[in-house]
């Protein structure tokens, strides 16, 4: 038996290795176009992010190692150009020699996989533009990042690989924009789940643009930006992750039946040609629930298809049942998993669909690092069979998804799953497993025990004529609506209704996650209220809209405090606010400027002002339009904020665009913004923590009047032997500090006076001052305002940017751990003592305790009032 396998990544190597084990005497040959076989395609984004350190780790098996392990003959760098099913032979071109080669077979498996789609657009072949399909793609991308010190990147494509690449670029301190032509990211998830993920990514600092078409890439020698139908995006690196296309060009003339480039196979992986099979990303199988054709190019299904095919070729009566569309993705601080049918697909398949969105704890709430699952279940009303599950959360969403896989695979019904005996211990789960809890909530909904609106229905305006009732456990949380304390709803309510609500009035009950809203509904039903709805996921999952421009609401002190935390400052005596737009360092792109101007015209009074911190403010925004404004800005990747007891947006001078500039202060401040404003956004500090970056000792942005200041330096190196003792010394004349003097015929530098401005370098005609080292001076404990304090400079001048960023992180951690609530960093430094603070900042001990410090219950209130 001669088995020829065309292609050698996942399905190809799997079918070859397994068949050789089933039929050891068989002659098995792999012919593959590439030099590598069996590589970790799904691990490529993590190589870019240096989670996978070595390029060798991307290669699961080399051709030689695979051949020795399995007994399979591996022929690399051979491209199959034709297939003759009558003569049972494949024609290939040797890519090393150009010679034509013939491979005869008794059975042939096409496992050629797929390649990245590269659209025929301007600039797609420029340096700096990459796809993400092979190890070479990831290796070249990582090398390019380092060589060119990339600061801005655009990822075209919001699928799993594109989003994982974006996460890993962000972790490298790169400003990332993800764009997609589709109206949502994360295909295979329903739109409300994708919308939540989009909002999460934007909070983490990844700009997400949907319904945005790629039109080209600009640049002369390398990529410099991306043209879209919505405008221009600056970018030094572009990742094209807009889809893949099956590698089946040679199959058309061979008579293989195909659909949109994929090879159609049956449950034995057979094509329409005799003794010709296909598996993996080039093959189209079926959906095991609907029986309809489905293309599911995943490494997991490719391996299972390969194994099934090998067993079938070996004579076993096996078949491949099809795919469920199972997938899992890792995002920054959020994971997503899915399997089965989406709500839309289930309706299209003819099911009578009911869904629920349940927000639950992912483990015992009291256990450290406990968080949440946002779980969407899709079921059939008639049979109560589970049809699909989608899960978001920072933890083990794969566990939830895999339970769903088992339930869907074996036709499980909700009633069968309400008491599943799943594993429980506080570090792993809740006493009633979160999967079971979600099932029970959906069962309550189907049984009429709970009446609710889904997030999708709420997004579509189903609750437009409902009065919102706030049932949050922490007191009034939703601005401008009636608050009801659940604990006080006891006994029969007065005839006129509770809190003025008629018993027939339409009431939308909203709490933190949904549980208390359900409890209130249960009580209100008992007391005769007939028109209540619970909002599934409540304020945790949904953006709660409390009115429109025509409706005026009274803004309570609590509401003013709440929106202040979002960067919205109250104009006293009005219902209007100034809304701060975070611009990283005072620099905005032309596209961002247009968006801010449009937002000011649409939602404010048309004015945009600058604060002293180089933050833009949109003036005169009515309270009831704040959320609409924030949504509008988020569409362009902009955010509001910059208030509260936390790391504040950094300010910077013009840096190297100034004649005195010693460092690229814009670049450094953008890294600080991503690493510390975004990275520490959820970390409460004793008070505000302000950072300034000055490009030179002129101190235009007053680094020494900030909690942490960085000043660009150029430290002169003097060659006194070259000094001629000139009567008119060029070095002394240029020194603005009077630190350089000629004394007794030689140049003398007063180091106490020298501020390392570097202006003297290169000014001596006899080369006494030709050299200089670029560096950073760091000030701590400065403060401007009612009690002005000048910061003190650390003793060291740093020559590494990473050293400065490390010291900055240590300063933030020290302030969080050792500062008292309500005091500024200047007070902390004064109380502890500068020398002791400096000792900690120059050591490594405090950084080693980062997780402990960040996770501690400190400064729950904080001292900042603006």
mmCIF file of N, CA and C in Angstrom, residues 303-419:
data_model
loop_
_atom_site.group_PDB
_atom_site.id
_atom_site.type_symbol
_atom_site.label_atom_id
_atom_site.label_comp_id
_atom_site.label_asym_id
_atom_site.label_seq_id
_atom_site.Cartn_x
_atom_site.Cartn_y
_atom_site.Cartn_z
ATOM 1 N N UNK A 303 -6.397 17.737 13.231
ATOM 2 C CA UNK A 303 -5.796 16.535 13.813
ATOM 3 C C UNK A 303 -6.808 15.402 13.942
ATOM 4 N N UNK A 304 -8.025 15.725 14.362
ATOM 5 C CA UNK A 304 -9.038 14.678 14.501
ATOM 6 C C UNK A 304 -9.454 14.119 13.146
ATOM 7 N N UNK A 305 -9.545 14.982 12.143
ATOM 8 C CA UNK A 305 -9.857 14.510 10.792
ATOM 9 C C UNK A 305 -8.752 13.581 10.294
ATOM 10 N N UNK A 306 -7.498 13.973 10.555
ATOM 11 C CA UNK A 306 -6.372 13.133 10.124
ATOM 12 C C UNK A 306 -6.382 11.774 10.786
ATOM 13 N N UNK A 307 -6.676 11.741 12.065
ATOM 14 C CA UNK A 307 -6.706 10.468 12.788
ATOM 15 C C UNK A 307 -7.839 9.574 12.280
ATOM 16 N N UNK A 308 -9.022 10.173 12.100
ATOM 17 C CA UNK A 308 -10.165 9.405 11.600
ATOM 18 C C UNK A 308 -9.861 8.818 10.222
ATOM 19 N N UNK A 309 -9.256 9.620 9.357
ATOM 20 C CA UNK A 309 -8.937 9.169 8.005
ATOM 21 C C UNK A 309 -7.925 8.032 8.032
ATOM 22 N N UNK A 310 -6.921 8.141 8.890
ATOM 23 C CA UNK A 310 -5.920 7.078 8.982
ATOM 24 C C UNK A 310 -6.556 5.751 9.404
ATOM 25 N N UNK A 311 -7.466 5.823 10.377
ATOM 26 C CA UNK A 311 -8.137 4.596 10.834
ATOM 27 C C UNK A 311 -9.023 4.022 9.731
ATOM 28 N N UNK A 312 -9.718 4.899 9.002
ATOM 29 C CA UNK A 312 -10.576 4.434 7.904
ATOM 30 C C UNK A 312 -9.746 3.778 6.809
ATOM 31 N N UNK A 313 -8.612 4.387 6.480
ATOM 32 C CA UNK A 313 -7.728 3.785 5.463
ATOM 33 C C UNK A 313 -7.178 2.447 5.935
ATOM 34 N N UNK A 314 -7.064 2.288 7.261
ATOM 35 C CA UNK A 314 -6.573 1.032 7.819
ATOM 36 C C UNK A 314 -7.641 -0.035 7.945
ATOM 37 N N UNK A 315 -8.864 0.272 7.503
ATOM 38 C CA UNK A 315 -9.917 -0.726 7.480
ATOM 39 C C UNK A 315 -10.929 -0.636 8.594
ATOM 40 N N UNK A 316 -10.778 0.300 9.512
ATOM 41 C CA UNK A 316 -11.748 0.421 10.598
ATOM 42 C C UNK A 316 -13.009 1.121 10.104
ATOM 43 N N UNK A 317 -14.142 0.757 10.689
ATOM 44 C CA UNK A 317 -15.421 1.364 10.330
ATOM 45 C C UNK A 317 -15.637 2.612 11.204
ATOM 46 N N UNK A 318 -14.963 3.692 10.829
ATOM 47 C CA UNK A 318 -15.065 4.940 11.580
ATOM 48 C C UNK A 318 -15.511 6.049 10.622
ATOM 49 N N UNK A 319 -16.035 7.095 11.207
ATOM 50 C CA UNK A 319 -16.435 8.247 10.398
ATOM 51 C C UNK A 319 -16.222 9.508 11.215
ATOM 52 N N UNK A 320 -16.062 10.620 10.523
ATOM 53 C CA UNK A 320 -15.873 11.906 11.198
ATOM 54 C C UNK A 320 -17.233 12.592 11.294
ATOM 55 N N UNK A 321 -17.708 12.885 12.511
ATOM 56 C CA UNK A 321 -19.084 13.382 12.661
ATOM 57 C C UNK A 321 -19.275 14.850 12.298
ATOM 58 N N UNK A 322 -18.194 15.567 12.066
ATOM 59 C CA UNK A 322 -18.315 16.989 11.744
ATOM 60 C C UNK A 322 -17.858 17.868 12.893
ATOM 61 N N UNK A 323 -18.006 19.153 12.704
ATOM 62 C CA UNK A 323 -17.489 20.120 13.674
ATOM 63 C C UNK A 323 -18.633 20.829 14.390
ATOM 64 N N UNK A 324 -18.298 21.413 15.538
ATOM 65 C CA UNK A 324 -19.245 22.248 16.284
ATOM 66 C C UNK A 324 -18.875 23.722 16.213
ATOM 67 N N UNK A 325 -17.683 24.010 15.654
ATOM 68 C CA UNK A 325 -17.234 25.397 15.648
ATOM 69 C C UNK A 325 -16.645 25.819 16.975
ATOM 70 N N UNK A 326 -16.069 24.863 17.697
ATOM 71 C CA UNK A 326 -15.482 25.165 19.003
ATOM 72 C C UNK A 326 -14.225 26.005 18.827
ATOM 73 N N UNK A 327 -14.073 27.007 19.693
ATOM 74 C CA UNK A 327 -12.877 27.836 19.638
ATOM 75 C C UNK A 327 -12.664 28.545 20.959
ATOM 76 N N UNK A 328 -11.420 28.934 21.210
ATOM 77 C CA UNK A 328 -11.099 29.692 22.415
ATOM 78 C C UNK A 328 -10.027 30.711 22.045
ATOM 79 N N UNK A 329 -10.101 31.886 22.666
ATOM 80 C CA UNK A 329 -9.165 32.959 22.332
ATOM 81 C C UNK A 329 -8.730 33.662 23.609
ATOM 82 N N UNK A 330 -7.462 34.053 23.648
ATOM 83 C CA UNK A 330 -6.910 34.788 24.779
ATOM 84 C C UNK A 330 -6.750 36.254 24.388
ATOM 85 N N UNK A 331 -7.372 37.136 25.163
ATOM 86 C CA UNK A 331 -7.252 38.577 24.973
ATOM 87 C C UNK A 331 -6.573 39.166 26.213
ATOM 88 N N UNK A 332 -6.153 40.416 26.178
ATOM 89 C CA UNK A 332 -5.557 41.002 27.384
ATOM 90 C C UNK A 332 -6.577 41.133 28.508
ATOM 91 N N UNK A 333 -6.443 40.281 29.536
ATOM 92 C CA UNK A 333 -7.350 40.340 30.669
ATOM 93 C C UNK A 333 -8.718 39.750 30.426
ATOM 94 N N UNK A 334 -8.917 39.084 29.305
ATOM 95 C CA UNK A 334 -10.219 38.487 28.991
ATOM 96 C C UNK A 334 -10.007 37.338 28.019
ATOM 97 N N UNK A 335 -10.698 36.227 28.283
ATOM 98 C CA UNK A 335 -10.656 35.087 27.379
ATOM 99 C C UNK A 335 -12.058 34.844 26.833
ATOM 100 N N UNK A 336 -12.123 34.204 25.685
ATOM 101 C CA UNK A 336 -13.415 33.899 25.093
ATOM 102 C C UNK A 336 -13.456 32.472 24.575
ATOM 103 N N UNK A 337 -14.571 31.787 24.821
ATOM 104 C CA UNK A 337 -14.739 30.433 24.312
ATOM 105 C C UNK A 337 -16.134 30.253 23.734
ATOM 106 N N UNK A 338 -16.246 29.389 22.748
ATOM 107 C CA UNK A 338 -17.560 29.161 22.137
ATOM 108 C C UNK A 338 -17.626 27.749 21.558
ATOM 109 N N UNK A 339 -18.847 27.219 21.461
ATOM 110 C CA UNK A 339 -19.091 25.984 20.738
ATOM 111 C C UNK A 339 -20.565 25.918 20.375
ATOM 112 N N UNK A 340 -20.872 25.089 19.376
ATOM 113 C CA UNK A 340 -22.256 24.914 18.959
ATOM 114 C C UNK A 340 -22.732 26.057 18.085
ATOM 115 N N UNK A 341 -24.047 26.222 18.029
ATOM 116 C CA UNK A 341 -24.654 27.218 17.158
ATOM 117 C C UNK A 341 -24.749 28.564 17.851
ATOM 118 N N UNK A 342 -24.518 29.626 17.100
ATOM 119 C CA UNK A 342 -24.838 30.950 17.597
ATOM 120 C C UNK A 342 -26.350 31.126 17.574
ATOM 121 N N UNK A 343 -26.822 32.197 18.196
ATOM 122 C CA UNK A 343 -28.263 32.461 18.173
ATOM 123 C C UNK A 343 -28.758 32.628 16.740
ATOM 124 N N UNK A 344 -28.000 33.376 15.944
ATOM 125 C CA UNK A 344 -28.402 33.608 14.555
ATOM 126 C C UNK A 344 -28.411 32.309 13.763
ATOM 127 N N UNK A 345 -27.370 31.487 13.927
ATOM 128 C CA UNK A 345 -27.293 30.226 13.191
ATOM 129 C C UNK A 345 -28.391 29.267 13.624
ATOM 130 N N UNK A 346 -28.723 29.261 14.909
ATOM 131 C CA UNK A 346 -29.777 28.376 15.394
ATOM 132 C C UNK A 346 -31.126 28.756 14.806
ATOM 133 N N UNK A 347 -31.390 30.053 14.735
ATOM 134 C CA UNK A 347 -32.656 30.490 14.119
ATOM 135 C C UNK A 347 -32.675 30.112 12.637
ATOM 136 N N UNK A 348 -31.543 30.313 11.951
ATOM 137 C CA UNK A 348 -31.476 29.973 10.530
ATOM 138 C C UNK A 348 -31.668 28.483 10.293
ATOM 139 N N UNK A 349 -31.278 27.674 11.276
ATOM 140 C CA UNK A 349 -31.430 26.219 11.153
ATOM 141 C C UNK A 349 -32.838 25.749 11.491
ATOM 142 N N UNK A 350 -33.718 26.674 11.878
ATOM 143 C CA UNK A 350 -35.111 26.324 12.120
ATOM 144 C C UNK A 350 -35.470 26.013 13.553
ATOM 145 N N UNK A 351 -34.556 26.235 14.480
ATOM 146 C CA UNK A 351 -34.862 25.976 15.884
ATOM 147 C C UNK A 351 -35.720 27.103 16.466
ATOM 148 N N UNK A 352 -36.528 26.755 17.450
ATOM 149 C CA UNK A 352 -37.302 27.736 18.213
ATOM 150 C C UNK A 352 -36.402 28.172 19.369
ATOM 151 N N UNK A 353 -35.702 29.291 19.188
ATOM 152 C CA UNK A 353 -34.547 29.617 20.021
ATOM 153 C C UNK A 353 -34.928 30.422 21.256
ATOM 154 N N UNK A 354 -34.300 30.061 22.383
ATOM 155 C CA UNK A 354 -34.310 30.900 23.582
ATOM 156 C C UNK A 354 -32.875 31.005 24.076
ATOM 157 N N UNK A 355 -32.503 32.167 24.583
ATOM 158 C CA UNK A 355 -31.140 32.372 25.073
ATOM 159 C C UNK A 355 -31.182 33.016 26.451
ATOM 160 N N UNK A 356 -30.038 32.977 27.104
ATOM 161 C CA UNK A 356 -29.877 33.735 28.345
ATOM 162 C C UNK A 356 -28.427 34.182 28.441
ATOM 163 N N UNK A 357 -28.214 35.336 29.078
ATOM 164 C CA UNK A 357 -26.870 35.825 29.385
ATOM 165 C C UNK A 357 -26.752 35.867 30.899
ATOM 166 N N UNK A 358 -25.876 35.048 31.440
ATOM 167 C CA UNK A 358 -25.721 34.946 32.892
ATOM 168 C C UNK A 358 -24.312 35.384 33.283
ATOM 169 N N UNK A 359 -24.237 36.333 34.209
ATOM 170 C CA UNK A 359 -22.950 36.736 34.766
ATOM 171 C C UNK A 359 -22.813 36.103 36.147
ATOM 172 N N UNK A 360 -21.820 35.242 36.298
ATOM 173 C CA UNK A 360 -21.635 34.484 37.543
ATOM 174 C C UNK A 360 -20.194 34.620 38.015
ATOM 175 N N UNK A 361 -19.953 34.247 39.260
ATOM 176 C CA UNK A 361 -18.575 34.105 39.737
ATOM 177 C C UNK A 361 -17.937 32.913 39.047
ATOM 178 N N UNK A 362 -16.634 32.999 38.793
ATOM 179 C CA UNK A 362 -15.967 31.855 38.157
ATOM 180 C C UNK A 362 -15.379 30.884 39.181
ATOM 181 N N UNK A 363 -15.270 31.337 40.420
ATOM 182 C CA UNK A 363 -14.866 30.481 41.529
ATOM 183 C C UNK A 363 -15.411 31.123 42.796
ATOM 184 N N UNK A 364 -15.179 30.537 43.937
ATOM 185 C CA UNK A 364 -15.708 31.096 45.180
ATOM 186 C C UNK A 364 -15.301 32.567 45.301
ATOM 187 N N UNK A 365 -16.297 33.429 45.557
ATOM 188 C CA UNK A 365 -16.056 34.874 45.488
ATOM 189 C C UNK A 365 -15.005 35.344 46.484
ATOM 190 N N UNK A 366 -14.811 34.590 47.553
ATOM 191 C CA UNK A 366 -13.868 34.993 48.593
ATOM 192 C C UNK A 366 -12.448 34.522 48.298
ATOM 193 N N UNK A 367 -12.295 33.698 47.262
ATOM 194 C CA UNK A 367 -10.972 33.151 46.963
ATOM 195 C C UNK A 367 -10.155 34.180 46.171
ATOM 196 N N UNK A 368 -8.859 34.337 46.484
ATOM 197 C CA UNK A 368 -8.045 35.308 45.735
ATOM 198 C C UNK A 368 -8.112 35.072 44.237
ATOM 199 N N UNK A 369 -8.174 36.130 43.482
ATOM 200 C CA UNK A 369 -8.265 36.197 42.016
ATOM 201 C C UNK A 369 -9.580 35.681 41.458
ATOM 202 N N UNK A 370 -10.598 35.517 42.339
ATOM 203 C CA UNK A 370 -11.939 35.170 41.838
ATOM 204 C C UNK A 370 -12.412 36.262 40.901
ATOM 205 N N UNK A 371 -13.079 35.867 39.840
ATOM 206 C CA UNK A 371 -13.562 36.849 38.875
ATOM 207 C C UNK A 371 -14.922 36.406 38.344
ATOM 208 N N UNK A 372 -15.145 36.496 37.049
ATOM 209 C CA UNK A 372 -16.489 36.272 36.519
ATOM 210 C C UNK A 372 -16.456 35.436 35.255
ATOM 211 N N UNK A 373 -17.610 34.860 34.937
ATOM 212 C CA UNK A 373 -17.926 34.328 33.624
ATOM 213 C C UNK A 373 -19.169 35.061 33.126
ATOM 214 N N UNK A 374 -19.128 35.539 31.905
ATOM 215 C CA UNK A 374 -20.333 36.020 31.235
ATOM 216 C C UNK A 374 -20.697 34.949 30.213
ATOM 217 N N UNK A 375 -21.742 34.189 30.508
ATOM 218 C CA UNK A 375 -22.068 32.992 29.733
ATOM 219 C C UNK A 375 -23.376 33.184 28.986
ATOM 220 N N UNK A 376 -23.321 32.956 27.682
ATOM 221 C CA UNK A 376 -24.545 32.955 26.881
ATOM 222 C C UNK A 376 -24.864 31.515 26.491
ATOM 223 N N UNK A 377 -26.079 31.084 26.822
ATOM 224 C CA UNK A 377 -26.558 29.764 26.427
ATOM 225 C C UNK A 377 -27.630 29.919 25.364
ATOM 226 N N UNK A 378 -27.596 29.033 24.371
ATOM 227 C CA UNK A 378 -28.603 29.008 23.317
ATOM 228 C C UNK A 378 -29.264 27.637 23.372
ATOM 229 N N UNK A 379 -30.600 27.618 23.444
ATOM 230 C CA UNK A 379 -31.326 26.348 23.559
ATOM 231 C C UNK A 379 -32.567 26.369 22.679
ATOM 232 N N UNK A 380 -33.122 25.185 22.459
ATOM 233 C CA UNK A 380 -34.357 25.025 21.698
ATOM 234 C C UNK A 380 -35.523 24.948 22.685
ATOM 235 N N UNK A 381 -36.522 25.809 22.501
ATOM 236 C CA UNK A 381 -37.657 25.854 23.436
ATOM 237 C C UNK A 381 -38.406 24.518 23.488
ATOM 238 N N UNK A 382 -38.598 23.933 22.326
ATOM 239 C CA UNK A 382 -39.452 22.737 22.252
ATOM 240 C C UNK A 382 -38.802 21.546 22.944
ATOM 241 N N UNK A 383 -37.549 21.255 22.592
ATOM 242 C CA UNK A 383 -36.885 20.069 23.144
ATOM 243 C C UNK A 383 -36.075 20.383 24.391
ATOM 244 N N UNK A 384 -35.844 21.693 24.636
ATOM 245 C CA UNK A 384 -34.998 22.187 25.739
ATOM 246 C C UNK A 384 -33.579 21.653 25.626
ATOM 247 N N UNK A 385 -33.197 21.344 24.419
ATOM 248 C CA UNK A 385 -31.842 20.864 24.144
ATOM 249 C C UNK A 385 -30.886 22.048 24.054
ATOM 250 N N UNK A 386 -29.697 21.894 24.625
ATOM 251 C CA UNK A 386 -28.670 22.933 24.519
ATOM 252 C C UNK A 386 -28.106 22.930 23.100
ATOM 253 N N UNK A 387 -28.052 24.112 22.479
ATOM 254 C CA UNK A 387 -27.578 24.240 21.101
ATOM 255 C C UNK A 387 -26.206 24.896 21.005
ATOM 256 N N UNK A 388 -25.868 25.718 21.999
ATOM 257 C CA UNK A 388 -24.587 26.403 21.921
ATOM 258 C C UNK A 388 -24.281 27.152 23.197
ATOM 259 N N UNK A 389 -23.011 27.496 23.353
ATOM 260 C CA UNK A 389 -22.563 28.264 24.513
ATOM 261 C C UNK A 389 -21.451 29.196 24.078
ATOM 262 N N UNK A 390 -21.455 30.402 24.645
ATOM 263 C CA UNK A 390 -20.388 31.375 24.444
ATOM 264 C C UNK A 390 -20.038 31.942 25.814
ATOM 265 N N UNK A 391 -18.742 32.036 26.109
ATOM 266 C CA UNK A 391 -18.298 32.451 27.448
ATOM 267 C C UNK A 391 -17.191 33.486 27.334
ATOM 268 N N UNK A 392 -17.291 34.539 28.150
ATOM 269 C CA UNK A 392 -16.224 35.521 28.298
ATOM 270 C C UNK A 392 -15.831 35.598 29.766
ATOM 271 N N UNK A 393 -14.563 35.803 30.023
ATOM 272 C CA UNK A 393 -14.094 35.950 31.394
ATOM 273 C C UNK A 393 -12.578 35.904 31.433
ATOM 274 N N UNK A 394 -11.972 36.408 32.503
ATOM 275 C CA UNK A 394 -10.511 36.405 32.573
ATOM 276 C C UNK A 394 -9.909 35.055 32.917
ATOM 277 N N UNK A 395 -10.742 34.092 33.306
ATOM 278 C CA UNK A 395 -10.234 32.800 33.757
ATOM 279 C C UNK A 395 -10.449 31.673 32.771
ATOM 280 N N UNK A 396 -10.818 30.508 33.313
ATOM 281 C CA UNK A 396 -10.845 29.254 32.549
ATOM 282 C C UNK A 396 -12.119 29.112 31.720
ATOM 283 N N UNK A 397 -12.270 29.945 30.701
ATOM 284 C CA UNK A 397 -13.450 29.833 29.836
ATOM 285 C C UNK A 397 -13.433 28.530 29.043
ATOM 286 N N UNK A 398 -12.248 27.957 28.850
ATOM 287 C CA UNK A 398 -12.182 26.678 28.131
ATOM 288 C C UNK A 398 -12.905 25.586 28.892
ATOM 289 N N UNK A 399 -12.858 25.636 30.231
ATOM 290 C CA UNK A 399 -13.558 24.646 31.043
ATOM 291 C C UNK A 399 -15.060 24.726 30.789
ATOM 292 N N UNK A 400 -15.602 25.933 30.817
ATOM 293 C CA UNK A 400 -17.033 26.126 30.556
ATOM 294 C C UNK A 400 -17.387 25.677 29.142
ATOM 295 N N UNK A 401 -16.529 26.044 28.200
ATOM 296 C CA UNK A 401 -16.784 25.687 26.801
ATOM 297 C C UNK A 401 -16.774 24.180 26.614
ATOM 298 N N UNK A 402 -15.817 23.514 27.231
ATOM 299 C CA UNK A 402 -15.697 22.067 27.055
ATOM 300 C C UNK A 402 -16.861 21.307 27.681
ATOM 301 N N UNK A 403 -17.386 21.815 28.795
ATOM 302 C CA UNK A 403 -18.609 21.199 29.342
ATOM 303 C C UNK A 403 -19.735 21.350 28.330
ATOM 304 N N UNK A 404 -19.799 22.538 27.707
ATOM 305 C CA UNK A 404 -20.801 22.766 26.669
ATOM 306 C C UNK A 404 -20.631 21.838 25.487
ATOM 307 N N UNK A 405 -19.378 21.571 25.111
ATOM 308 C CA UNK A 405 -19.115 20.646 24.002
ATOM 309 C C UNK A 405 -19.718 19.276 24.304
ATOM 310 N N UNK A 406 -19.500 18.784 25.510
ATOM 311 C CA UNK A 406 -20.034 17.468 25.874
ATOM 312 C C UNK A 406 -21.564 17.480 25.858
ATOM 313 N N UNK A 407 -22.143 18.549 26.393
ATOM 314 C CA UNK A 407 -23.605 18.617 26.442
ATOM 315 C C UNK A 407 -24.201 18.669 25.042
ATOM 316 N N UNK A 408 -23.628 19.494 24.186
ATOM 317 C CA UNK A 408 -24.150 19.628 22.822
ATOM 318 C C UNK A 408 -23.930 18.337 22.040
ATOM 319 N N UNK A 409 -22.757 17.755 22.187
ATOM 320 C CA UNK A 409 -22.427 16.539 21.435
ATOM 321 C C UNK A 409 -23.403 15.410 21.729
ATOM 322 N N UNK A 410 -23.779 15.267 22.985
ATOM 323 C CA UNK A 410 -24.632 14.149 23.365
ATOM 324 C C UNK A 410 -26.096 14.547 23.528
ATOM 325 N N UNK A 411 -26.455 15.702 22.960
ATOM 326 C CA UNK A 411 -27.856 16.098 22.924
ATOM 327 C C UNK A 411 -28.448 16.399 24.273
ATOM 328 N N UNK A 412 -27.648 16.930 25.191
ATOM 329 C CA UNK A 412 -28.114 17.191 26.537
ATOM 330 C C UNK A 412 -29.209 18.241 26.600
ATOM 331 N N UNK A 413 -30.166 18.032 27.485
ATOM 332 C CA UNK A 413 -31.224 19.016 27.703
ATOM 333 C C UNK A 413 -30.949 19.785 28.995
ATOM 334 N N UNK A 414 -31.607 20.919 29.125
ATOM 335 C CA UNK A 414 -31.424 21.739 30.315
ATOM 336 C C UNK A 414 -31.809 20.977 31.571
ATOM 337 N N UNK A 415 -32.889 20.216 31.492
ATOM 338 C CA UNK A 415 -33.341 19.470 32.665
ATOM 339 C C UNK A 415 -32.303 18.446 33.111
ATOM 340 N N UNK A 416 -31.564 17.872 32.162
ATOM 341 C CA UNK A 416 -30.534 16.895 32.512
ATOM 342 C C UNK A 416 -29.307 17.543 33.152
ATOM 343 N N UNK A 417 -29.158 18.852 32.919
ATOM 344 C CA UNK A 417 -27.926 19.522 33.342
ATOM 345 C C UNK A 417 -28.100 20.393 34.576
ATOM 346 N N UNK A 418 -29.264 20.429 35.175
ATOM 347 C CA UNK A 418 -29.468 21.313 36.330
ATOM 348 C C UNK A 418 -28.806 20.786 37.600
ATOM 349 N N UNK A 419 -28.407 19.519 37.595
ATOM 350 C CA UNK A 419 -27.769 18.968 38.793
ATOM 351 C C UNK A 419 -26.508 18.188 38.438
#
